[in-house]
PDB file of C-alpha atoms and ligand atoms in Angstrom:
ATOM      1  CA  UNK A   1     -13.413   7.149 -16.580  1.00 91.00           C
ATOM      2  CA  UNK A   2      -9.691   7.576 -16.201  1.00 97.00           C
ATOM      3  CA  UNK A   3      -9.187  10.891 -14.913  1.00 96.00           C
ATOM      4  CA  UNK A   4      -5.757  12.781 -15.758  1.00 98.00           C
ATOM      5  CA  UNK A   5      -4.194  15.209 -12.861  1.00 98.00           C
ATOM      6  CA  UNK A   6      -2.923  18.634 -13.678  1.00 98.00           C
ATOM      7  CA  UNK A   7       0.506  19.306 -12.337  1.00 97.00           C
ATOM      8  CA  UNK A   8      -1.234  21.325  -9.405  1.00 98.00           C
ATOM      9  CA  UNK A   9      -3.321  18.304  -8.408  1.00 98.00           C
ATOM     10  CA  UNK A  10      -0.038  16.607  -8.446  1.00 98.00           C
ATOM     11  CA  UNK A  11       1.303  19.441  -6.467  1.00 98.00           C
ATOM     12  CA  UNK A  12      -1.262  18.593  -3.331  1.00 98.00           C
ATOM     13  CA  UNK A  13      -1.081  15.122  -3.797  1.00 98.00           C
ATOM     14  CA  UNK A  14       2.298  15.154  -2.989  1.00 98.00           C
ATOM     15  CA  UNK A  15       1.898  16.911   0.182  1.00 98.00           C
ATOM     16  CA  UNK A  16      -1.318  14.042   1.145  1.00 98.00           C
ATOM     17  CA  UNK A  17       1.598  11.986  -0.034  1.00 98.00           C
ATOM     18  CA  UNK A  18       4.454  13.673   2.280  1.00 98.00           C
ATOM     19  CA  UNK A  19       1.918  13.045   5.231  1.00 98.00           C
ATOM     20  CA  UNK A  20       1.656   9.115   4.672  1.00 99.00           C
ATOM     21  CA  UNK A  21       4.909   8.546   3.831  1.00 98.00           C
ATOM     22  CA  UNK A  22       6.078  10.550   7.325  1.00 98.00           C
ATOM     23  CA  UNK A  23       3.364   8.678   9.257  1.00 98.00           C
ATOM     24  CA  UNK A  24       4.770   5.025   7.899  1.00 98.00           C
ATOM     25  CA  UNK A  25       8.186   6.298   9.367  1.00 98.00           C
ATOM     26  CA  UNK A  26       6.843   7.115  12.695  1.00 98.00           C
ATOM     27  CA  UNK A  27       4.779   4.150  12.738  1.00 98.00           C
ATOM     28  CA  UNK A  28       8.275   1.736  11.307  1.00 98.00           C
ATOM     29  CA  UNK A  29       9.770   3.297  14.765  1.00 98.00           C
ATOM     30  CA  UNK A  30       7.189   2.340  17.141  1.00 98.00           C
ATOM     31  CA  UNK A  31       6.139  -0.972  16.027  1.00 98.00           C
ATOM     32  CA  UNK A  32       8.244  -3.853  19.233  1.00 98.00           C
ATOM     33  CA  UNK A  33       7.672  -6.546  20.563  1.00 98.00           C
ATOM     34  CA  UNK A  34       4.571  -5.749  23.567  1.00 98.00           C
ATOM     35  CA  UNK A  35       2.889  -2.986  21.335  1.00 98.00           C
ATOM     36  CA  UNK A  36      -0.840  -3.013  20.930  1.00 98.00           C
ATOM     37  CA  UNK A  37      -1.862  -2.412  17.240  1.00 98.00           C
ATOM     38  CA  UNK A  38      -4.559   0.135  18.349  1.00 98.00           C
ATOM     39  CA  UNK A  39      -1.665   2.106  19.863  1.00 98.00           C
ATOM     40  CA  UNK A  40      -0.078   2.683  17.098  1.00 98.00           C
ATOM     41  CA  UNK A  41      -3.509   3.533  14.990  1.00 98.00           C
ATOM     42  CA  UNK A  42      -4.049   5.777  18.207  1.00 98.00           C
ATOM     43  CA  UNK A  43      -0.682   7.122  17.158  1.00 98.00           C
ATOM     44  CA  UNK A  44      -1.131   7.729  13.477  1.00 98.00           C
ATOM     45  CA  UNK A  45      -4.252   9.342  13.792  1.00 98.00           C
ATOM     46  CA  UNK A  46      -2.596  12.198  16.166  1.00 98.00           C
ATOM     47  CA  UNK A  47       0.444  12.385  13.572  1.00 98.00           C
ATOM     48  CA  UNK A  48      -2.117  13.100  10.884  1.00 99.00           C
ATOM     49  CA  UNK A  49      -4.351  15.541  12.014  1.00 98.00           C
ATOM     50  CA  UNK A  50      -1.313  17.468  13.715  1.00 98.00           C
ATOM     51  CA  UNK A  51      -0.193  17.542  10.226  1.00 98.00           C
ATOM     52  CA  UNK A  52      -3.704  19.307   8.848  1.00 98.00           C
ATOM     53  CA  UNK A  53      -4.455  15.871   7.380  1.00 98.00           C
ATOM     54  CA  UNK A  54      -7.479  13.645   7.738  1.00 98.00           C
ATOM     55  CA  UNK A  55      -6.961   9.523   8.037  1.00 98.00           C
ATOM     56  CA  UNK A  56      -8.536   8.812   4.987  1.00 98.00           C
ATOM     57  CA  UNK A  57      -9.396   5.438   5.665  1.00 98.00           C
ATOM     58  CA  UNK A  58     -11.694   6.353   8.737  1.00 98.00           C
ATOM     59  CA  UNK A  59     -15.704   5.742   8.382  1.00 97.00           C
ATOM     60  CA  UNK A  60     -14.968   4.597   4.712  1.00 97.00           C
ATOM     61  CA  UNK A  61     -17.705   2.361   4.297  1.00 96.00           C
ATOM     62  CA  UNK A  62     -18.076   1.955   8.060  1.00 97.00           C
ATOM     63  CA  UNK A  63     -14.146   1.026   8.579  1.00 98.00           C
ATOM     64  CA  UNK A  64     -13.522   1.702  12.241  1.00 98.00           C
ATOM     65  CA  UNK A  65      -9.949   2.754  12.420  1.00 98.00           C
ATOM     66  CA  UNK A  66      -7.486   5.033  11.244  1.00 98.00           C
ATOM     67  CA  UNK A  67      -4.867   2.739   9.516  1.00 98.00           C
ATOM     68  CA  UNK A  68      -4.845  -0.862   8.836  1.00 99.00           C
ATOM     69  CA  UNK A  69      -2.044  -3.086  10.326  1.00 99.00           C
ATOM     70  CA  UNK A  70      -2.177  -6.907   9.149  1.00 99.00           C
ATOM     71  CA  UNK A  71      -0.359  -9.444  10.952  1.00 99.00           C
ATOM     72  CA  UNK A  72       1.129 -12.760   9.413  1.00 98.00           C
ATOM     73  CA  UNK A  73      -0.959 -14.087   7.273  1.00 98.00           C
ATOM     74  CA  UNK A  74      -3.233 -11.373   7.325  1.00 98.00           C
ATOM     75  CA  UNK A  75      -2.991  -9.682   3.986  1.00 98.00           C
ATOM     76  CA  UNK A  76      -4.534  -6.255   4.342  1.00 98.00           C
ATOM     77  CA  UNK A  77      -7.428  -4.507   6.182  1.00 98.00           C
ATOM     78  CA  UNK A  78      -6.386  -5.997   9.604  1.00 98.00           C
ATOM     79  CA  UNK A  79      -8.484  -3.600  12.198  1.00 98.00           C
ATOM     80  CA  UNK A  80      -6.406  -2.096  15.143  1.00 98.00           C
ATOM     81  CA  UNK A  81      -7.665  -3.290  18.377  1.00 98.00           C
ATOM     82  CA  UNK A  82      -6.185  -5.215  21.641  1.00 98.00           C
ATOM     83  CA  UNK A  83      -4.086  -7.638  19.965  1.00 98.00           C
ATOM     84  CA  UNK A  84      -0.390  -7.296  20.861  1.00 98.00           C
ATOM     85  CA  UNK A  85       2.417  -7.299  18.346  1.00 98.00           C
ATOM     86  CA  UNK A  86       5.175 -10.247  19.349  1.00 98.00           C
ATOM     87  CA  UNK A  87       8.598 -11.001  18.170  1.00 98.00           C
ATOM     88  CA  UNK A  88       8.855 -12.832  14.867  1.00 98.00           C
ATOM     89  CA  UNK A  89       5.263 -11.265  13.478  1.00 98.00           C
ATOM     90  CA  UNK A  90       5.275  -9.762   9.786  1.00 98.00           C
ATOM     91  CA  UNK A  91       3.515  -6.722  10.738  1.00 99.00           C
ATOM     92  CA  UNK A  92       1.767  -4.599   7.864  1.00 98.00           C
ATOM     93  CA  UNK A  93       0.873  -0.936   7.862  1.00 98.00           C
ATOM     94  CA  UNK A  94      -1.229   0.811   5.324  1.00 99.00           C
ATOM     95  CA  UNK A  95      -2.026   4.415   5.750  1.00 99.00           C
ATOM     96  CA  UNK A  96      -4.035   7.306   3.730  1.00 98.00           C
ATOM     97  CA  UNK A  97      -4.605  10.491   4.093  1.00 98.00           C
ATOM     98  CA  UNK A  98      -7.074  13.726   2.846  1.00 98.00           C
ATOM     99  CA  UNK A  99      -5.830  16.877   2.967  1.00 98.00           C
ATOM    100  CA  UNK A 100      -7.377  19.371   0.712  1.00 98.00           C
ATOM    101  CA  UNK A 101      -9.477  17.327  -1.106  1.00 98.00           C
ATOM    102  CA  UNK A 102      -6.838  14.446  -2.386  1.00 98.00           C
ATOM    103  CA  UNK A 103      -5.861  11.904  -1.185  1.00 98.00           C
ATOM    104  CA  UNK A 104      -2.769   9.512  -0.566  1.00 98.00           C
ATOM    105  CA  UNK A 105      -2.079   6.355   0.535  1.00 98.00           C
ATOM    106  CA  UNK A 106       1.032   3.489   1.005  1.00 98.00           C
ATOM    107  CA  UNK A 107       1.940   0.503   2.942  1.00 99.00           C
ATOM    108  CA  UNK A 108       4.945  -1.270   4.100  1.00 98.00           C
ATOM    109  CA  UNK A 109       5.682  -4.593   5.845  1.00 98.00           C
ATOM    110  CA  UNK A 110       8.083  -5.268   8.474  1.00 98.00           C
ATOM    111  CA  UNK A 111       9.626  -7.963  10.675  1.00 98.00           C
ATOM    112  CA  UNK A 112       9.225  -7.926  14.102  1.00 98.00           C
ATOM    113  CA  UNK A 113      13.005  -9.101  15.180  1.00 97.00           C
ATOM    114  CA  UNK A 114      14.315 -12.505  13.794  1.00 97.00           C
ATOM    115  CA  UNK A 115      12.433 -14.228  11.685  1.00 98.00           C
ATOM    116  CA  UNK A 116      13.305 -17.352   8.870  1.00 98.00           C
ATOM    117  CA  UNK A 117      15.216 -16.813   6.332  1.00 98.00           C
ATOM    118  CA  UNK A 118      11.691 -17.643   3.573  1.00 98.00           C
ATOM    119  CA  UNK A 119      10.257 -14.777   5.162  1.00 98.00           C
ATOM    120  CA  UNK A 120      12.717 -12.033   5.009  1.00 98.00           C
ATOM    121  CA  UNK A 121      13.488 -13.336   1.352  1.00 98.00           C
ATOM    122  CA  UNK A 122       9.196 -12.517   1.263  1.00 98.00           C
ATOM    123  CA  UNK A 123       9.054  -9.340   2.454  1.00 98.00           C
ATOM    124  CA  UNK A 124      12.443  -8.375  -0.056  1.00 98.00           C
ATOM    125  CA  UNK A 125      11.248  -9.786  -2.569  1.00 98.00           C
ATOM    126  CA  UNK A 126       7.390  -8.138  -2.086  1.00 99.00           C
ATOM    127  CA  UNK A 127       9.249  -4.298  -1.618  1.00 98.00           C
ATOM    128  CA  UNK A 128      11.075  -5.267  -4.961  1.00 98.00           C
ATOM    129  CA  UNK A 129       8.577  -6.442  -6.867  1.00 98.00           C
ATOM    130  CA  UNK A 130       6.699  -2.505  -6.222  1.00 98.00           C
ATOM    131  CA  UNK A 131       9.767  -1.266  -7.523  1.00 98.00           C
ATOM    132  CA  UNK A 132      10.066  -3.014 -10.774  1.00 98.00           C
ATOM    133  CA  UNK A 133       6.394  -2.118 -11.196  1.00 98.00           C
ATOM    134  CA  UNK A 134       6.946   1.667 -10.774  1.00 98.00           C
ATOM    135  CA  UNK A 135      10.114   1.719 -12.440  1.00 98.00           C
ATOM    136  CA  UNK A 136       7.784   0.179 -15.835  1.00 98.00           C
ATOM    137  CA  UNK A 137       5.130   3.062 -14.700  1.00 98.00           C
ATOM    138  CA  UNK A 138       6.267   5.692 -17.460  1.00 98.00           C
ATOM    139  CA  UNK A 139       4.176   7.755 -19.969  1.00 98.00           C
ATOM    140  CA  UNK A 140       4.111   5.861 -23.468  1.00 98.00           C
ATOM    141  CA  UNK A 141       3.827   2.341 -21.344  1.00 98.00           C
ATOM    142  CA  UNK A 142       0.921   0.481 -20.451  1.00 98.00           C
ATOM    143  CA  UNK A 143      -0.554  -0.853 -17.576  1.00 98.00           C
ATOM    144  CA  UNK A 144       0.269  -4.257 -18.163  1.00 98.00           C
ATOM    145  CA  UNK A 145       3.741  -3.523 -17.994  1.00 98.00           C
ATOM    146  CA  UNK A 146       3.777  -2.572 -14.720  1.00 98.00           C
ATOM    147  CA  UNK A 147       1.050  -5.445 -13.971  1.00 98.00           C
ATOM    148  CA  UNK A 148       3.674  -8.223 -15.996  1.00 98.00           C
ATOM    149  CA  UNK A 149       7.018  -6.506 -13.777  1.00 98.00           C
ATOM    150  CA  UNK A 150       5.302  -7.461 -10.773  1.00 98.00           C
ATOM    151  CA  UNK A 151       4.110 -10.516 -11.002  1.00 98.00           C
ATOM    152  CA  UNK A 152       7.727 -11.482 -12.970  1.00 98.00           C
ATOM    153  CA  UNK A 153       9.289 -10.524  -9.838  1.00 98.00           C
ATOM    154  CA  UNK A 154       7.094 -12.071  -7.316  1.00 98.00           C
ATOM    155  CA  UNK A 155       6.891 -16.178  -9.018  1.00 98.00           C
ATOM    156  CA  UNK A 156      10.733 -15.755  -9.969  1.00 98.00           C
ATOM    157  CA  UNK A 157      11.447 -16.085  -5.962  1.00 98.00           C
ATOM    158  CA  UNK A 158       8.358 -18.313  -6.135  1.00 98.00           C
ATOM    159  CA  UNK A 159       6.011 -16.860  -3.857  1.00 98.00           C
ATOM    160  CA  UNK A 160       2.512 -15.506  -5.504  1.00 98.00           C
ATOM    161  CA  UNK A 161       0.731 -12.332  -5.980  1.00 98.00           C
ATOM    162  CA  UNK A 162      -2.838 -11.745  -4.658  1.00 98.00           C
ATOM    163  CA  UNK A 163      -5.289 -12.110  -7.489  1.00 98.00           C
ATOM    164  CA  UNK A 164      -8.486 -10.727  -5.634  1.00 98.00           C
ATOM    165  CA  UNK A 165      -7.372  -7.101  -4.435  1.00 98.00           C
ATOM    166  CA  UNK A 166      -5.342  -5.030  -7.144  1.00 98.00           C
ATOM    167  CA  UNK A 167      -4.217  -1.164  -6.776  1.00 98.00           C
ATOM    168  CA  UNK A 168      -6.304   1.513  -7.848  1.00 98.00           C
ATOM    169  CA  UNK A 169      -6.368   5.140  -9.665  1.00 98.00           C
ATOM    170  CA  UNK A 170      -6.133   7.836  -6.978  1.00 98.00           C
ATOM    171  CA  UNK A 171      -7.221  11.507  -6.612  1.00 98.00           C
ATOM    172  CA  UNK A 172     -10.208  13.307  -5.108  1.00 98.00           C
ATOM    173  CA  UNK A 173     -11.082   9.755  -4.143  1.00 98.00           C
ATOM    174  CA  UNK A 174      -9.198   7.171  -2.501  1.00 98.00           C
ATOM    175  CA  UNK A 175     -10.164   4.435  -4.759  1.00 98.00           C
ATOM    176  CA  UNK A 176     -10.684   5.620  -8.809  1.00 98.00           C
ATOM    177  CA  UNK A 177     -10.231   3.872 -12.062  1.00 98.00           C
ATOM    178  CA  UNK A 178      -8.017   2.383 -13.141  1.00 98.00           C
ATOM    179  CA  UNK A 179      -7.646  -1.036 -11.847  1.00 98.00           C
ATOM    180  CA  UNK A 180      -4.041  -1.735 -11.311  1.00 98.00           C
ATOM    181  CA  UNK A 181      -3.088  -5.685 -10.806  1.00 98.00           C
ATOM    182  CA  UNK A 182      -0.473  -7.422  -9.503  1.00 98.00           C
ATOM    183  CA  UNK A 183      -0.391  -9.602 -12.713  1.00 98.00           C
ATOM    184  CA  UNK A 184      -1.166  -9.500 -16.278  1.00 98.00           C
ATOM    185  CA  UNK A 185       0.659  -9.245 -19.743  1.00 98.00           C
ATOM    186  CA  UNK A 186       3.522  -7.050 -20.683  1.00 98.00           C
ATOM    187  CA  UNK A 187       2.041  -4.553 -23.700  1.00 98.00           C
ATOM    188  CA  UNK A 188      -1.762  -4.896 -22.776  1.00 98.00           C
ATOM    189  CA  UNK A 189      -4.058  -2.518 -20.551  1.00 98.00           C
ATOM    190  CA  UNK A 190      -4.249   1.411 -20.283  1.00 98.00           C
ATOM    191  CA  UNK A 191      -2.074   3.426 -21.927  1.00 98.00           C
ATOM    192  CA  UNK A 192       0.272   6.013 -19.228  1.00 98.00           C
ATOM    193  CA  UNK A 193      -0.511   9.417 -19.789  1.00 98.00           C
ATOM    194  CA  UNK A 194       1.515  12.664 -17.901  1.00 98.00           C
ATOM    195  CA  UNK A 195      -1.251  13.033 -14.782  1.00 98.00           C
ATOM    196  CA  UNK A 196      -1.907   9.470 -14.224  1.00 98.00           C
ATOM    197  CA  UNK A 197      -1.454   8.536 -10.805  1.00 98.00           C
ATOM    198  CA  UNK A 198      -2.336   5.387  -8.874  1.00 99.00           C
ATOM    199  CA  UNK A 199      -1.379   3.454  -6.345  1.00 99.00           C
ATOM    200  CA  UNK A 200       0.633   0.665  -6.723  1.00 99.00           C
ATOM    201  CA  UNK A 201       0.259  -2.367  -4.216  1.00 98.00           C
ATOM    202  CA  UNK A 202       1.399  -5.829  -4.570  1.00 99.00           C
ATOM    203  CA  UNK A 203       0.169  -8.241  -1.966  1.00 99.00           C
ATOM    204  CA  UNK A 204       2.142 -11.142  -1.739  1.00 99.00           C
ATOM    205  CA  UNK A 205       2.235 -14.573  -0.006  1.00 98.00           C
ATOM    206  CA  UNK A 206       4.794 -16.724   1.078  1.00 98.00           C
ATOM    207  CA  UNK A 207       2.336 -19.817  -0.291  1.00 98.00           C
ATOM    208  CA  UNK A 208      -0.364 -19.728  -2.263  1.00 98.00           C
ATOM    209  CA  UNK A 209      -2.222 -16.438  -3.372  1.00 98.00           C
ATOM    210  CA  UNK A 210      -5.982 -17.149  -2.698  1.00 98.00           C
ATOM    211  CA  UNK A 211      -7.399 -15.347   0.096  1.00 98.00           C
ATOM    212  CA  UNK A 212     -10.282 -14.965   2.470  1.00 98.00           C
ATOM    213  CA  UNK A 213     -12.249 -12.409   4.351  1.00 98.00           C
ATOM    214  CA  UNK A 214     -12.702 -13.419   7.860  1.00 98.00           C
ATOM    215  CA  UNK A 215     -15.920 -12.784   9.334  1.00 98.00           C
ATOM    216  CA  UNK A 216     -15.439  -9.338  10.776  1.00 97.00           C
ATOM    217  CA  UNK A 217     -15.932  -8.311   6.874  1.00 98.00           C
ATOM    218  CA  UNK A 218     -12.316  -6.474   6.737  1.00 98.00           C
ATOM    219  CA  UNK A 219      -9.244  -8.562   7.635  1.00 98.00           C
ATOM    220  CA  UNK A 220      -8.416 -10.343   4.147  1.00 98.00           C
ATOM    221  CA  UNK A 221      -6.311 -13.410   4.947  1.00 98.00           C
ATOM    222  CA  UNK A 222      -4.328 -16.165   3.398  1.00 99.00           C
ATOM    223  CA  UNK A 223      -6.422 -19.171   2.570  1.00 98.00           C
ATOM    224  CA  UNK A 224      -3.333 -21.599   3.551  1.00 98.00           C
ATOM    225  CA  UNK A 225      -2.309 -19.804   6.320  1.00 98.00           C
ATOM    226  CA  UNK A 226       0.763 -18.354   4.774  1.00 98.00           C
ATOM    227  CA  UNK A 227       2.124 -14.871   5.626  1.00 98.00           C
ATOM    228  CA  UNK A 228       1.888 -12.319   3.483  1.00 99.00           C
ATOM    229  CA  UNK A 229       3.906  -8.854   2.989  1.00 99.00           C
ATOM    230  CA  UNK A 230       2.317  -5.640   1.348  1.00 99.00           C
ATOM    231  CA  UNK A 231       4.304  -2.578   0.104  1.00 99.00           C
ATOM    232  CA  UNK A 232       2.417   0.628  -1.669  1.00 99.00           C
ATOM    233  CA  UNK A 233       3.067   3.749  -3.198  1.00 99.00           C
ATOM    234  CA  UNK A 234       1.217   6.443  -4.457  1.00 99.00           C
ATOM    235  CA  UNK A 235       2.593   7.518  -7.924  1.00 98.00           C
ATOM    236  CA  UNK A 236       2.308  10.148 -10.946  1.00 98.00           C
ATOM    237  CA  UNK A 237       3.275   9.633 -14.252  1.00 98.00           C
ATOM    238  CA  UNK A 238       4.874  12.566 -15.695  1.00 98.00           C
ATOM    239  CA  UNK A 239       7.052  13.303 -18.584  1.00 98.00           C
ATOM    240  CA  UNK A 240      10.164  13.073 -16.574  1.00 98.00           C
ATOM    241  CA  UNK A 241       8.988   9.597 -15.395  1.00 98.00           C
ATOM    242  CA  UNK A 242       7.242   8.151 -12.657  1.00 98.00           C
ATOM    243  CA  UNK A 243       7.388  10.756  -9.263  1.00 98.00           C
ATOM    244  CA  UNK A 244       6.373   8.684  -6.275  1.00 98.00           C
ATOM    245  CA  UNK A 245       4.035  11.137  -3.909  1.00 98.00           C
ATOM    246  CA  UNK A 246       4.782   8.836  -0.775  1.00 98.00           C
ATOM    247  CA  UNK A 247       8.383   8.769  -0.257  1.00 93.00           C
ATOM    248  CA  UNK A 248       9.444  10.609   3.054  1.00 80.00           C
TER     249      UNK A 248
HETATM  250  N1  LIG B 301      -5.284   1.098   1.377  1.00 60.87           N
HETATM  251  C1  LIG B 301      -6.478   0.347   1.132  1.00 60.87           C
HETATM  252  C2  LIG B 301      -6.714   0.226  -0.332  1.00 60.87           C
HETATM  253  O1  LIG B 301      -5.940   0.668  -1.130  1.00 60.87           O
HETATM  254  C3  LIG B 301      -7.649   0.973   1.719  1.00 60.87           C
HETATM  255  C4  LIG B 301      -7.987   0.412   3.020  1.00 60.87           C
HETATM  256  S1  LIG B 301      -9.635   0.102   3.041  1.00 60.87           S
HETATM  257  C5  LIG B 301     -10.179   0.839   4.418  1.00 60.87           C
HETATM  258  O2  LIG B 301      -7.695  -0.342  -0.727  1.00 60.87           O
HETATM  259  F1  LIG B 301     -11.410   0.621   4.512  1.00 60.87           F
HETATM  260  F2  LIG B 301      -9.491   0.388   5.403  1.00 60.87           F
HETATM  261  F3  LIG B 301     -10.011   2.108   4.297  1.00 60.87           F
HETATM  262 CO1  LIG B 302      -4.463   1.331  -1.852  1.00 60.87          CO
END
């Protein structure tokens, strides 16, 4: 069941939303060359609770960290630990946060310093393709529209969109119906209501789009070994068009 928010709900999403969207700036400033990645989860855990949030991601369904940060061709659900970030890495973050009972939650991807010119066109071309799908996330659309806006985006540049992992509704949980994927036909799918809100997320790879889960159960990798960028928003759908909850 798709379940509508009232502009209230919206109201506290936003601030959930105002608390990722500030933590994925503090996090964009700290990420160098020498930095361990559970620093920085270290780091956004602090921000969050000194902002009366809770990292939503922590103990959900045994997940041992506070954010997720994905390196190369790791896709999403990389788990902070030892491993130190090194010039020319695609570094990941994905953050989400409970405050009040709803929740929030967005991702960005970053270089680390100089890296080829394939990649950078990647990562562009990944943060665009989230922006042509919220731009088609309007009340009268459907789904599929946004789905179709991605995925146009993505294999235009010739890269590919994740098939396995799609975005999700989001509210008083983190993950809710509907299903929101990265691909699909223009005019098909769920019709947007005022009060909808999801998350948008494309994941997508610089080669081919299968993927893997390596065998600590979380990190979801490229099958060819290709890196991959991730950008994510929370968003409601409201009459005066789509209000993204995760923008600093
Ligand atoms: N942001 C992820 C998503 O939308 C959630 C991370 S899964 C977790 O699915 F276990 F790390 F929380
Ligand atoms: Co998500």
């Amino acid at each position: 069941m798709v379940e509508l928010k009232s502009e209230r709900e919206i109201e506290k999403m936003r601030e959930s939303g105002r608390i990722v969207a500030e933590t994925l700036e503090m996090l964009k400033q700290k990420v160098a060359p020498g930095v361990k990645t559970k620093e920085l989860d270290r780091l956004a855990e602090a921000f969050i609770r000194r902002e009366g949030g809770t990292p939503a991601f922590k103990g959900y369904r045994g997940y041992p960290a506070s954010i997720c940060v994905s390196i190369d061709s790791e896709v999403v659900h990389g788990i902070p630990g030892e491993r130190v970030i090194r010039e020319g890495q695609v570094v990941s973050l994905d953050v989400g946060v409970l405050k009040e009972g709803y929740f929030a939650d967005g991702a960005f991807s970053l270089a680390v310093g100089k890296v080829p010119e394939e990649v950078a066109q990647l990562l562009r071309t990944a943060e665009e393709s989230l922006y042509c799908g919220l731009d088609f996330f309007r009340v009268g659309n459907r789904l599929g529209d946004v789905s179709s806006a991605i995925e146009r985006k993505v294999e235009e540049k010739g890269f590919s969109v994740v098939r396995d992992l799609v975005g999700h509704g989001i509210g008083r949980s983190m993950h809710e119906e509907p299903a929101v994927p990265n691909f699909g036909r223009a005019g098909t799918g769920l019709e947007i209501k005022p009060g909808l809100v999801v998350a948008i997320e494309p994941m997508v790879n610089l080669g081919g789009g299968p993927v893997e889960t390596r065998p600590d159960g979380w990190t979801i990798v490229t099958k060819d070994g290709s890196v991959s960028a991730h950008f994510e928003h929370t968003v409601a759908a409201t009459e005066k068009g789509p209000l993204v909850l995760t923008r600093p």
